[in-house]
Tab-separated table of C-alpha atoms in Angstrom:
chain	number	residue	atom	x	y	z
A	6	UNK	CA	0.000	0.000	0.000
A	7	UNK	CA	0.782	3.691	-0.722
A	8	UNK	CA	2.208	5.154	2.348
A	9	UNK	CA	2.581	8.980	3.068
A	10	UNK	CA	4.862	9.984	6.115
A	11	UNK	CA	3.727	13.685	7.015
A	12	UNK	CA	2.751	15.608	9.706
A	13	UNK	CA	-1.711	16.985	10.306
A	14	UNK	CA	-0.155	20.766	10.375
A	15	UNK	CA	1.984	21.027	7.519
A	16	UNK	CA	1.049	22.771	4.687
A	17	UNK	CA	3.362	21.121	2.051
A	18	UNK	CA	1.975	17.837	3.306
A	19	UNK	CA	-1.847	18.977	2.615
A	20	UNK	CA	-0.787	19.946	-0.865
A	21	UNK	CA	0.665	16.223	-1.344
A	22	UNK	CA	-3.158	14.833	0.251
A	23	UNK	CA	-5.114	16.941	-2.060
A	24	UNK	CA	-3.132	15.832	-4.820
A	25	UNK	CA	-2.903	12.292	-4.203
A	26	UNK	CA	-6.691	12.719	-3.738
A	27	UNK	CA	-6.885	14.682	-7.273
A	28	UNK	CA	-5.077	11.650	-8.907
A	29	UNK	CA	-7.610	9.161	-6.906
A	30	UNK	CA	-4.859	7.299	-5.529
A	31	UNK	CA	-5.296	5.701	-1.971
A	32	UNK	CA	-2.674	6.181	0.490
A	33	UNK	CA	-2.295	5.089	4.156
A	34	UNK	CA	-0.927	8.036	6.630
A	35	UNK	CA	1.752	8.037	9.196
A	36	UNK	CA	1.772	10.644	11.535
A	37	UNK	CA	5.493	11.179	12.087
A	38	UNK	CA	6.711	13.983	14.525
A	39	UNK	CA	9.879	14.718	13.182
A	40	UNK	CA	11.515	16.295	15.751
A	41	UNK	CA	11.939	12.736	17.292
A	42	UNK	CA	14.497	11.516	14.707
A	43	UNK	CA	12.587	8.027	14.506
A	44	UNK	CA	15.377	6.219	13.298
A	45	UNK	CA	13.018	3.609	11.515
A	46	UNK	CA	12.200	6.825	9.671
A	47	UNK	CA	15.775	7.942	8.939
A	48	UNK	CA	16.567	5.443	7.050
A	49	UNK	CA	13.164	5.853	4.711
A	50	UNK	CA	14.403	10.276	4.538
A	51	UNK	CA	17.804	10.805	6.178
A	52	UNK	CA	16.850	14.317	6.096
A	53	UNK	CA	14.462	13.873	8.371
A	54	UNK	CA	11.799	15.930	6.680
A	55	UNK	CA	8.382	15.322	5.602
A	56	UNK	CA	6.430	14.576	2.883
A	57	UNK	CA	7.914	11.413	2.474
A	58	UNK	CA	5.391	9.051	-0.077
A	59	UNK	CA	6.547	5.429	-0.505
A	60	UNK	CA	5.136	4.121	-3.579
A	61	UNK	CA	4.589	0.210	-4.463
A	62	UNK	CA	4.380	1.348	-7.968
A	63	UNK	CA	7.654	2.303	-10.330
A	64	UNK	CA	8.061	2.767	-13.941
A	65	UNK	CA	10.543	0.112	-14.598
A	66	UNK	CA	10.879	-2.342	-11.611
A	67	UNK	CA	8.549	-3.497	-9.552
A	68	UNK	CA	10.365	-2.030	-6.788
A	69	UNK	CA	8.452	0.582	-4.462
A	70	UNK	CA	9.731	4.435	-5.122
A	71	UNK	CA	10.848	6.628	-2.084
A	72	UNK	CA	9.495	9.976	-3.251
A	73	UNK	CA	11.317	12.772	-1.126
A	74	UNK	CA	9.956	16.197	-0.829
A	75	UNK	CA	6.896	17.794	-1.639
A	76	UNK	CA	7.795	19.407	-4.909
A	77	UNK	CA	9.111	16.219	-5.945
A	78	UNK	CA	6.104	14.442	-5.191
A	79	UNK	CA	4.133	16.857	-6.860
A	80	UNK	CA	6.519	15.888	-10.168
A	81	UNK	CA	6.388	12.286	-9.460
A	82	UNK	CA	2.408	11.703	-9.331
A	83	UNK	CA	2.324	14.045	-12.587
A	84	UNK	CA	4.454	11.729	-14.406
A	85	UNK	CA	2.929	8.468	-13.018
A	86	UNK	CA	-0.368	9.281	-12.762
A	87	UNK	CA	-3.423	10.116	-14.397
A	88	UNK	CA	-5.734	12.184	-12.898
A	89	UNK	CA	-6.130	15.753	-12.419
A	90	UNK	CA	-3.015	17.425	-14.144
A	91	UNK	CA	-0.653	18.902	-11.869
A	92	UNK	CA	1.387	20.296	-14.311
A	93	UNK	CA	0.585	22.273	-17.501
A	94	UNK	CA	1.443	20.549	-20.880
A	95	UNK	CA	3.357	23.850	-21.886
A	96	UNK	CA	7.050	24.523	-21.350
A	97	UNK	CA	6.021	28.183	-20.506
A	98	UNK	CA	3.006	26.957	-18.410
A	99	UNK	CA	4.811	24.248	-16.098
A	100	UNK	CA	7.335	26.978	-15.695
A	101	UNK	CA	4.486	28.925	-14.040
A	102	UNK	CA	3.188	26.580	-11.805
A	103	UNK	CA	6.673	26.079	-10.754
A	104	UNK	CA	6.761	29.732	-9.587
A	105	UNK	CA	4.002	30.241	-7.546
A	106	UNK	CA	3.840	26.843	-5.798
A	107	UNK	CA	7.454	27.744	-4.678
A	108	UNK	CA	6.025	31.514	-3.801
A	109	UNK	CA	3.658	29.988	-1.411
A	110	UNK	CA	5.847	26.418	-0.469
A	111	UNK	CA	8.784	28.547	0.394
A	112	UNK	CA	8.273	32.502	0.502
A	113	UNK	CA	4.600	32.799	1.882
A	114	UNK	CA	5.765	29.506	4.419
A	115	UNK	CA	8.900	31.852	5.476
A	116	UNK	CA	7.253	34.887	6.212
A	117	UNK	CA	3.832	33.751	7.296
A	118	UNK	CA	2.726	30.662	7.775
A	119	UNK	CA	5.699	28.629	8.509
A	120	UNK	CA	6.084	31.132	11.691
A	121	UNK	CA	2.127	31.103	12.749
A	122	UNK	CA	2.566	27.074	13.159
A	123	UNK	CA	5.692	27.094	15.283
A	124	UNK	CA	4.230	30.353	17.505
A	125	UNK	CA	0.695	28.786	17.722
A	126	UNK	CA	1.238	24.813	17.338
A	127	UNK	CA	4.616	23.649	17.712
A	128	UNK	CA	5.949	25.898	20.724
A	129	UNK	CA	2.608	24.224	22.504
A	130	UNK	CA	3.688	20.424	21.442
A	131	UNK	CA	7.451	20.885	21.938
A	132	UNK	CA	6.974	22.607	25.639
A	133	UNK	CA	8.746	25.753	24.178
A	134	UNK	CA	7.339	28.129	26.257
A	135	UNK	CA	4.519	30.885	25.434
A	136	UNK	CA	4.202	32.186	21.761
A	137	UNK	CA	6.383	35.417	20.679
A	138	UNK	CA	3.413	37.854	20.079
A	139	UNK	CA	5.993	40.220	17.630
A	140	UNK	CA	6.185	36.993	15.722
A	141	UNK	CA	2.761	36.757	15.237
A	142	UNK	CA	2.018	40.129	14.764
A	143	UNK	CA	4.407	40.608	12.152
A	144	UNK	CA	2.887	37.278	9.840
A	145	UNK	CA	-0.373	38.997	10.293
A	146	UNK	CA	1.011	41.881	8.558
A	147	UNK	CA	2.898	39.747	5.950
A	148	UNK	CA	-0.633	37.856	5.059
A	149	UNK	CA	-1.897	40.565	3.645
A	150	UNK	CA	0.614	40.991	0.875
A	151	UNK	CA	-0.046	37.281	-0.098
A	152	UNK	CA	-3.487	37.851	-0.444
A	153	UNK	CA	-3.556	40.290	-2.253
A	154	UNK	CA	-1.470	38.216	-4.872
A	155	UNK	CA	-4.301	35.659	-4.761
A	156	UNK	CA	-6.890	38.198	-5.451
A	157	UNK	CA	-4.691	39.646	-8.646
A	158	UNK	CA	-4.282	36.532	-9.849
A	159	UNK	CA	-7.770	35.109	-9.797
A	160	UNK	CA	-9.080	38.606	-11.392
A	161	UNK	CA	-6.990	38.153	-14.501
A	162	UNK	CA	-7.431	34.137	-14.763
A	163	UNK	CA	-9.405	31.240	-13.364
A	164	UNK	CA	-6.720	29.449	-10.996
A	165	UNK	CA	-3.467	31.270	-9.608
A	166	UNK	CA	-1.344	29.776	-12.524
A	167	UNK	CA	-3.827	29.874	-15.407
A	168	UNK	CA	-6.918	28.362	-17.080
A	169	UNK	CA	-6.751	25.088	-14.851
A	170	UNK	CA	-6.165	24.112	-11.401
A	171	UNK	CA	-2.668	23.689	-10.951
A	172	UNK	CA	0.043	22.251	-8.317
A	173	UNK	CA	-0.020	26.087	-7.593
A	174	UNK	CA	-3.477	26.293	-6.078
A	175	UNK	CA	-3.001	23.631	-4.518
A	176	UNK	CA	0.652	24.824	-2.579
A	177	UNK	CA	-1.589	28.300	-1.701
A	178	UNK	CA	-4.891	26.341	-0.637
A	179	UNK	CA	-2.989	24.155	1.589
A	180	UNK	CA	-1.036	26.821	3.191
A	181	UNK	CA	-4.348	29.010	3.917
A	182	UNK	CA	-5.837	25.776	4.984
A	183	UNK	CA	-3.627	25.404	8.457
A	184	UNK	CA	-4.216	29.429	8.999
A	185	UNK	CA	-7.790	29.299	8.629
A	186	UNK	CA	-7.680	26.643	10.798
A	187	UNK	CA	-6.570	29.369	13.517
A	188	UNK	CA	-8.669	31.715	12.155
A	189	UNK	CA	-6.000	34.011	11.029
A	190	UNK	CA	-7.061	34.761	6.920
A	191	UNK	CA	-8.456	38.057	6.665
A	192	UNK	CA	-11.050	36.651	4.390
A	193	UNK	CA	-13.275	39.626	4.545
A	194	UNK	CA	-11.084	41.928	3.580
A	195	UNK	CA	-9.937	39.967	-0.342
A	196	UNK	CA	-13.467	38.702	-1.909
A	197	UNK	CA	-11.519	37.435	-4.889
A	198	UNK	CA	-9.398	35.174	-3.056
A	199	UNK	CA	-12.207	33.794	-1.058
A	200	UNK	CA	-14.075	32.913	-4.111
A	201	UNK	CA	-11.170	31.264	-5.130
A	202	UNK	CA	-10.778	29.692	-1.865
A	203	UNK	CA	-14.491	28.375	-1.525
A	204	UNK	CA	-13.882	26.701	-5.288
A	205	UNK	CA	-11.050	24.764	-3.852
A	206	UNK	CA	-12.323	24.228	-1.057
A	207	UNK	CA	-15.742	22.460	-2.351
A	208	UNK	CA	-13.821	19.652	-4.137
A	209	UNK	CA	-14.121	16.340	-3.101
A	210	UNK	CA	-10.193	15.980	-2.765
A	211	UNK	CA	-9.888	18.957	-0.093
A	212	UNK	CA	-12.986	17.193	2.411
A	213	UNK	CA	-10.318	14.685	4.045
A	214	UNK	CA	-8.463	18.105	5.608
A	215	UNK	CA	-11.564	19.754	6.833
A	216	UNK	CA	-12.019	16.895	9.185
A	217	UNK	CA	-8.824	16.989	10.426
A	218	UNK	CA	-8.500	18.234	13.848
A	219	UNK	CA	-4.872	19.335	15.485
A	220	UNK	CA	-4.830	18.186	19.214
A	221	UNK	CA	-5.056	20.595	21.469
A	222	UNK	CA	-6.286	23.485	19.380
A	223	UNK	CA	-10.218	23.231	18.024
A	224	UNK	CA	-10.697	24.999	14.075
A	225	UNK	CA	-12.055	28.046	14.034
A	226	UNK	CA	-15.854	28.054	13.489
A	227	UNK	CA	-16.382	28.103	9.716
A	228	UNK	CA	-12.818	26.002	8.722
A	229	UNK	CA	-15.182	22.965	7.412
A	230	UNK	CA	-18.178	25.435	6.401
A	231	UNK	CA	-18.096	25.004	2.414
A	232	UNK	CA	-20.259	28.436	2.877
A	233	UNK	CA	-18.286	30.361	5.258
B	12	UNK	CA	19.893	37.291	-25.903
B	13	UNK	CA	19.280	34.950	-22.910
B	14	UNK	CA	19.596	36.434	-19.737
B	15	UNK	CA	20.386	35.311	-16.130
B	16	UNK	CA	20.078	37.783	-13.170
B	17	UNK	CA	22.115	36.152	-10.518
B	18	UNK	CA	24.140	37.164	-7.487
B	19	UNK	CA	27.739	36.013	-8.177
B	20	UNK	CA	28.196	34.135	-4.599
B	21	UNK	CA	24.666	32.674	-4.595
B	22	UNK	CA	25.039	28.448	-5.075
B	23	UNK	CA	21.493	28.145	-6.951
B	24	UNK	CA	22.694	31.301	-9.208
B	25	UNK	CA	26.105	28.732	-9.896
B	26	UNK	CA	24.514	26.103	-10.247
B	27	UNK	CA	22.318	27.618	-13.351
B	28	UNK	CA	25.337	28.911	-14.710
B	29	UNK	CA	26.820	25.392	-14.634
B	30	UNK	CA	23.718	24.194	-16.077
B	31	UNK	CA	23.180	26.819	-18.843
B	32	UNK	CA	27.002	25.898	-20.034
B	33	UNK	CA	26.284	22.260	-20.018
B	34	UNK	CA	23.411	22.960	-22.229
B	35	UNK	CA	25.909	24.743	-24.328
B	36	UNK	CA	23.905	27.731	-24.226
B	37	UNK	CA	25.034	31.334	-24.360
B	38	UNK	CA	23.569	33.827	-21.929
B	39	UNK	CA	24.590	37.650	-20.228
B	40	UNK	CA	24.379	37.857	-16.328
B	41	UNK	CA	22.702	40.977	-15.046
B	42	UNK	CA	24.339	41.115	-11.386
B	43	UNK	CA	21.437	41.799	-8.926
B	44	UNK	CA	22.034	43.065	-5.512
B	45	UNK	CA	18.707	41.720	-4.555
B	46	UNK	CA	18.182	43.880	-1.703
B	47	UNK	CA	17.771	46.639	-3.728
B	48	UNK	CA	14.565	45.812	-4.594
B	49	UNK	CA	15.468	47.567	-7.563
B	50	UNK	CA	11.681	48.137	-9.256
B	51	UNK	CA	12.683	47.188	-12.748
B	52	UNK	CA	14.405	43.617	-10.971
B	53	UNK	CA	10.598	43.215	-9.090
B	54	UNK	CA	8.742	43.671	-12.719
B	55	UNK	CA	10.606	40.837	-13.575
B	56	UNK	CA	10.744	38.939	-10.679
B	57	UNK	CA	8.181	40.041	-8.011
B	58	UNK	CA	9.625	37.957	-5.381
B	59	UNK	CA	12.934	39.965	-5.322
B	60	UNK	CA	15.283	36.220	-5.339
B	61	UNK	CA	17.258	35.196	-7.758
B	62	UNK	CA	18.509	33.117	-10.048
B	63	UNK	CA	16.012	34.271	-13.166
B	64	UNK	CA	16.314	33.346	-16.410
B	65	UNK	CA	14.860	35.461	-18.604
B	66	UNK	CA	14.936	33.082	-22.518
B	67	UNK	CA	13.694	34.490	-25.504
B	68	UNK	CA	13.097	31.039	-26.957
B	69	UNK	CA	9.725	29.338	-25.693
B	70	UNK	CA	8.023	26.317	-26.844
B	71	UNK	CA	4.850	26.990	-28.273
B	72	UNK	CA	4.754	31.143	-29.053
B	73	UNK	CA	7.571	33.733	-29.822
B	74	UNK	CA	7.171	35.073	-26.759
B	75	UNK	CA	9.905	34.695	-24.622
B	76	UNK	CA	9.657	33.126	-21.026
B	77	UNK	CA	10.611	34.488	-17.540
B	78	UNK	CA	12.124	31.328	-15.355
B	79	UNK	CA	11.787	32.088	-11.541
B	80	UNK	CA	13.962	29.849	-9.266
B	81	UNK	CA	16.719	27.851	-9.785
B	82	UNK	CA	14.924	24.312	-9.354
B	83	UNK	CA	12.444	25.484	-11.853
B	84	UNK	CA	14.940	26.567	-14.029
B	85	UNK	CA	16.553	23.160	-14.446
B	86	UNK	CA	13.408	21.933	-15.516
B	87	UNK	CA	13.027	24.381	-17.887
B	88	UNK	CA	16.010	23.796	-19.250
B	89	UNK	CA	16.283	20.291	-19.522
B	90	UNK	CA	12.409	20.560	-21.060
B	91	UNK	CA	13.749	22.595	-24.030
B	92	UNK	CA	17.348	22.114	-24.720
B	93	UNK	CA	19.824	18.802	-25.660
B	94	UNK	CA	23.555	18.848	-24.026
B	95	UNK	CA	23.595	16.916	-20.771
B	96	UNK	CA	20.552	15.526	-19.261
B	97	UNK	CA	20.256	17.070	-15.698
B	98	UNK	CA	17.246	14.673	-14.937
B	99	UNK	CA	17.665	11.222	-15.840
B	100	UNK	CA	14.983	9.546	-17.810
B	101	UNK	CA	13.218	7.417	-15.403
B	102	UNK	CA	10.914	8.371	-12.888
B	103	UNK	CA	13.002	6.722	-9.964
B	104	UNK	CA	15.825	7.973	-10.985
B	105	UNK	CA	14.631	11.922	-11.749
B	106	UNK	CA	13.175	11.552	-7.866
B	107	UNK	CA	16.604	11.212	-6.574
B	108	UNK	CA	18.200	13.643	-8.513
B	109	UNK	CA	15.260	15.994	-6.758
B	110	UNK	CA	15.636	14.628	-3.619
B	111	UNK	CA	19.414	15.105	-3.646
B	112	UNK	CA	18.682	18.733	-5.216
B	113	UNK	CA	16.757	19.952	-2.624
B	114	UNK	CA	19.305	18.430	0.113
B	115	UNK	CA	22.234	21.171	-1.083
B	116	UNK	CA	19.619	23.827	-1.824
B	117	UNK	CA	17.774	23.660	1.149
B	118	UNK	CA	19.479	21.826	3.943
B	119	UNK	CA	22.907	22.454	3.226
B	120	UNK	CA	21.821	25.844	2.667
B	121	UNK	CA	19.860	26.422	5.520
B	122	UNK	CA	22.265	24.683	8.247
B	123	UNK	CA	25.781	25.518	6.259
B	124	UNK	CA	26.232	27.899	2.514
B	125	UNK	CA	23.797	30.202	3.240
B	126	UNK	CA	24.834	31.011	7.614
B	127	UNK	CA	28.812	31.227	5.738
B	128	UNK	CA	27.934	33.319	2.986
B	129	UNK	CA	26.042	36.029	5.319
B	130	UNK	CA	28.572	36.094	8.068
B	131	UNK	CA	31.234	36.310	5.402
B	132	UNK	CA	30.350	38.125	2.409
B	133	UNK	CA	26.688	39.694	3.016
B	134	UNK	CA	27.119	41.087	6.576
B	135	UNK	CA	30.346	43.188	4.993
B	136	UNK	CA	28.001	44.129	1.820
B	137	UNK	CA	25.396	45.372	3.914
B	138	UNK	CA	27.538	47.079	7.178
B	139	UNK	CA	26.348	44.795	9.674
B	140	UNK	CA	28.606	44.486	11.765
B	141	UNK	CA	31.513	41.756	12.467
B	142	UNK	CA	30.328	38.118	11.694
B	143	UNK	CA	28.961	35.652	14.582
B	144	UNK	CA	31.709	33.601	15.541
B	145	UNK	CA	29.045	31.273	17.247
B	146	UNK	CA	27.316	31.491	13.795
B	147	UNK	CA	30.434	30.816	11.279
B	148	UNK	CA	31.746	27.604	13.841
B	149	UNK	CA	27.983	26.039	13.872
B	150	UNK	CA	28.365	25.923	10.124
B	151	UNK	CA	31.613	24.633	9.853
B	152	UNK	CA	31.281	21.861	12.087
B	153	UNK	CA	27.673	20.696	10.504
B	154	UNK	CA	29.342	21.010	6.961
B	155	UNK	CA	31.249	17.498	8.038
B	156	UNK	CA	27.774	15.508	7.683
B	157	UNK	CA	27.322	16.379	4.546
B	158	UNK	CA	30.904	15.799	3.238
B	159	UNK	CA	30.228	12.032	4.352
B	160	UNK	CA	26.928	12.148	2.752
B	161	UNK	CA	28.923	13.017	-0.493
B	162	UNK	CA	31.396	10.704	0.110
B	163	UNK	CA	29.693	7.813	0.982
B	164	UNK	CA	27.363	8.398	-2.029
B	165	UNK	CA	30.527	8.295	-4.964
B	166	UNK	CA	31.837	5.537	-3.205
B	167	UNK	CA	28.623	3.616	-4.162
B	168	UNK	CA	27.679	5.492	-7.605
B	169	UNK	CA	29.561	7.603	-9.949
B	170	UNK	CA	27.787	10.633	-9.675
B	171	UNK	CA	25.863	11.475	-6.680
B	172	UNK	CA	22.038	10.255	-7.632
B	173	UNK	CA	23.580	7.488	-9.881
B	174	UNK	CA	26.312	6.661	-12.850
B	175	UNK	CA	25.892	9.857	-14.615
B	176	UNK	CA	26.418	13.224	-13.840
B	177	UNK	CA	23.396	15.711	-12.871
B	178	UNK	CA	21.404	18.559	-11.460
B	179	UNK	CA	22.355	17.108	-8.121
B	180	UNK	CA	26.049	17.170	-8.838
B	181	UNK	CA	25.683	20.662	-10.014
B	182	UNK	CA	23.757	21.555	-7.092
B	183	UNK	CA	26.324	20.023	-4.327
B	184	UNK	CA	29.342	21.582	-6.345
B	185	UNK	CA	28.017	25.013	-6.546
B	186	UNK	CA	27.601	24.929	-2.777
B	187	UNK	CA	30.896	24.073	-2.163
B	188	UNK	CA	32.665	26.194	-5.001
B	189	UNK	CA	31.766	29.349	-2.966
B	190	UNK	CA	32.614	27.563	0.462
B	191	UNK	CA	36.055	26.830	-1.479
B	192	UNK	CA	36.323	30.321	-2.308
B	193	UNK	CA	36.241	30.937	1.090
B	194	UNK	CA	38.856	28.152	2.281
B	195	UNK	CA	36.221	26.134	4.218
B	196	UNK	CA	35.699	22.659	3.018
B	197	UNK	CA	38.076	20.551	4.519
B	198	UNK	CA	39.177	18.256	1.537
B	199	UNK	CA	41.744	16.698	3.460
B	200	UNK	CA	39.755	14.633	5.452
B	201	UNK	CA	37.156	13.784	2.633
B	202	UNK	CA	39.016	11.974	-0.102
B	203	UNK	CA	36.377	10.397	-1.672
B	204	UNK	CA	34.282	13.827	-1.974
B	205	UNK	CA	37.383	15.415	-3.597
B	206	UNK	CA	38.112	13.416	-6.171
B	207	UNK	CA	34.373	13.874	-6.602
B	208	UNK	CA	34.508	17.486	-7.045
B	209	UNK	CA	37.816	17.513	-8.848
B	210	UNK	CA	36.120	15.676	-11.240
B	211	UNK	CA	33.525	18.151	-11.880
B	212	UNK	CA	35.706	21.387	-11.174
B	213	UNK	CA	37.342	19.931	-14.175
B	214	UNK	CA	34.615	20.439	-16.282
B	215	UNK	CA	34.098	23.135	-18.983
B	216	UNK	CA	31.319	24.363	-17.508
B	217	UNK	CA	32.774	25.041	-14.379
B	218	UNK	CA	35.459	26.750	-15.537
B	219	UNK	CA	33.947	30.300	-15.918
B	220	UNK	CA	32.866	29.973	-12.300
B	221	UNK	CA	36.841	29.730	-11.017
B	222	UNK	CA	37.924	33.170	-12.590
B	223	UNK	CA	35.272	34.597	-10.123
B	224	UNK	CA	36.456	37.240	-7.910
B	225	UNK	CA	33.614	38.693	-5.211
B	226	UNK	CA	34.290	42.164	-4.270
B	227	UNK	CA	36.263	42.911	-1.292
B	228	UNK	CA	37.974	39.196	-0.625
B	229	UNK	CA	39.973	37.419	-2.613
B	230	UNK	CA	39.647	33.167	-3.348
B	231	UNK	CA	41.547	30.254	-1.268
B	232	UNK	CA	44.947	29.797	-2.675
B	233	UNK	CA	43.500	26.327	-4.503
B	234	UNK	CA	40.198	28.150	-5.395
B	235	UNK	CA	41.251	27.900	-9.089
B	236	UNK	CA	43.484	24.667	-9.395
B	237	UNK	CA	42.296	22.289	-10.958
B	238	UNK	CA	45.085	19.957	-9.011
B	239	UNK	CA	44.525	20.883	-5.577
């Protein structure tokens, strides 16, 4: 069986469940807290990191593929699977994708939402002491930014990276999934990326996350309203 | 003409250089102090990083296309152009190169290049202040992990992700070509990982990268031999 190492919380590995659930593949989880250097999981990613997906299926053996990373997984499925297309056919388009799924996998986790997890979630399960409210307060500020990117986007074309959904809306959708989970997207305040948002939102590959539930810390009222 | 704006000591900006010259393809660098935020740089680019690659030649229009990020842009330009193959053809095998990508870009980045290249070259740019000793030692002791990771990995395959050379290769050299520059890889204790990267310092591609001289300190006496 399929077998995704990841972690409830983390954005990149909600991008790789929606997508495995875009490409109707079934997957078994394991919930691996990485800050406990499982050595069993060492020697499956000796960096330590999740997503990790361990695949039964290959292209030329019948050996199972260890599928490091959630970019790479994102390339991987694409080339093995059918499905919803993760990737443009275009040079020009995949080039795209590639650009705003790193925007929101690395610059939008750097400045916002990578910092709202540790202050809010991980300080909590790692006994780190109370959150740093600067830390917070500056993300908050940062968000805004980001969104309005969304909102530009969807006014000039369907999904963030063109015509079709894209690896790209999925990298944003998962990251705004763990904030709205706290309750921190200023949804009022950027109607176009909330109609975005609610689109992504209603498929049947995003319901599995809006069940989800982080212990310790309820979801903020609406997170698994499709109406909010 | 083809275009790369790059920042001369940045390893991802090498490492397309590298690339771009195995592809035997032609380009002008636009040197971009990125924080600048120089307005004409953001039109391009408006997430201020480089490398970009900016290619007149597309696939399907004249238009040209704007590459953002130096994992995208090996992609890109193993998508479009012959010359070595920087991702292998199978699916297993184009998920290690990634994997192995990503480790040097990201890890060895984040726990070694990146902590040297501020302390070293950046603070001084920027006038802030005298480097963290603390800082520069953490580095320089965690850079010995990944000099057996490289080591250990040529003693079993050729090239680091398998018997031919690749985007991984690229990516682990670049790293250490500017942490050569500086005289802090300790090759003496890593024999394996030097003949390695003798190997690929050999290299036409590489060559350009060795008459390199960064403003305001000059290379490690060996920077430029290609018999160290």
């Amino acid at each position: 069986m399929r077998t995704l190492y990841q972690t409830m919380y983390c954005p990149r590995c909600r991008k790789v469940r929606i997508a495995l659930a875009e490409k109707k593949q079934e997957f078994t989880v394991v919930e691996e807290d990485t800050w406990n250097l499982r050595d069993e999981f060492l020697r499956i990613n000796l960096a330590g990191t999740v997503p990790v997906l361990v695949d039964p299926r290959s292209d030329e053996t019948n050996d199972s593929v260890t599928v490091v990373g959630s970019a790479t997984i994102i390339e991987y499925l694409d080339e093995v699977y059918e499905g919803t297309t993760l990737l443009p056919g275009s040079v020009k388009g995949r080039a795209e994708v590639r650009r705003l799924q790193s925007w929101f996998d690395d610059k939008f986790a750097q400045e916002v939402s990578s910092r709202l997890i540790f202050e809010k979630m991980e300080r909590r399960a790692l006994n780190l002491g109370p959150p740093d409210m600067e830390v917070i307060r500056a993300a908050l500020e940062h968000i805004h930014y980001h969104m309005e990117l969304i909102g530009f986007l969807t006014e000039h074309r369907r999904w963030l990276a063109g015509d079709e959904l894209s690896a790209a809306d999925l990298a944003a959708a998962a990251h705004l999934s763990i904030l709205d989970y706290m309750g921190d997207v200023p949804w009022h305040k950027y109607e176009a990326a909330k109609d975005w948002y609610v689109r992504i939102k209603s498929r049947p590959s995003f319901r599995p996350l809006l069940s989800d539930r982080i212990m310790g810390m309820h979801p903020a009222r609406h997170y698994d309203d499709l109406d909010f």
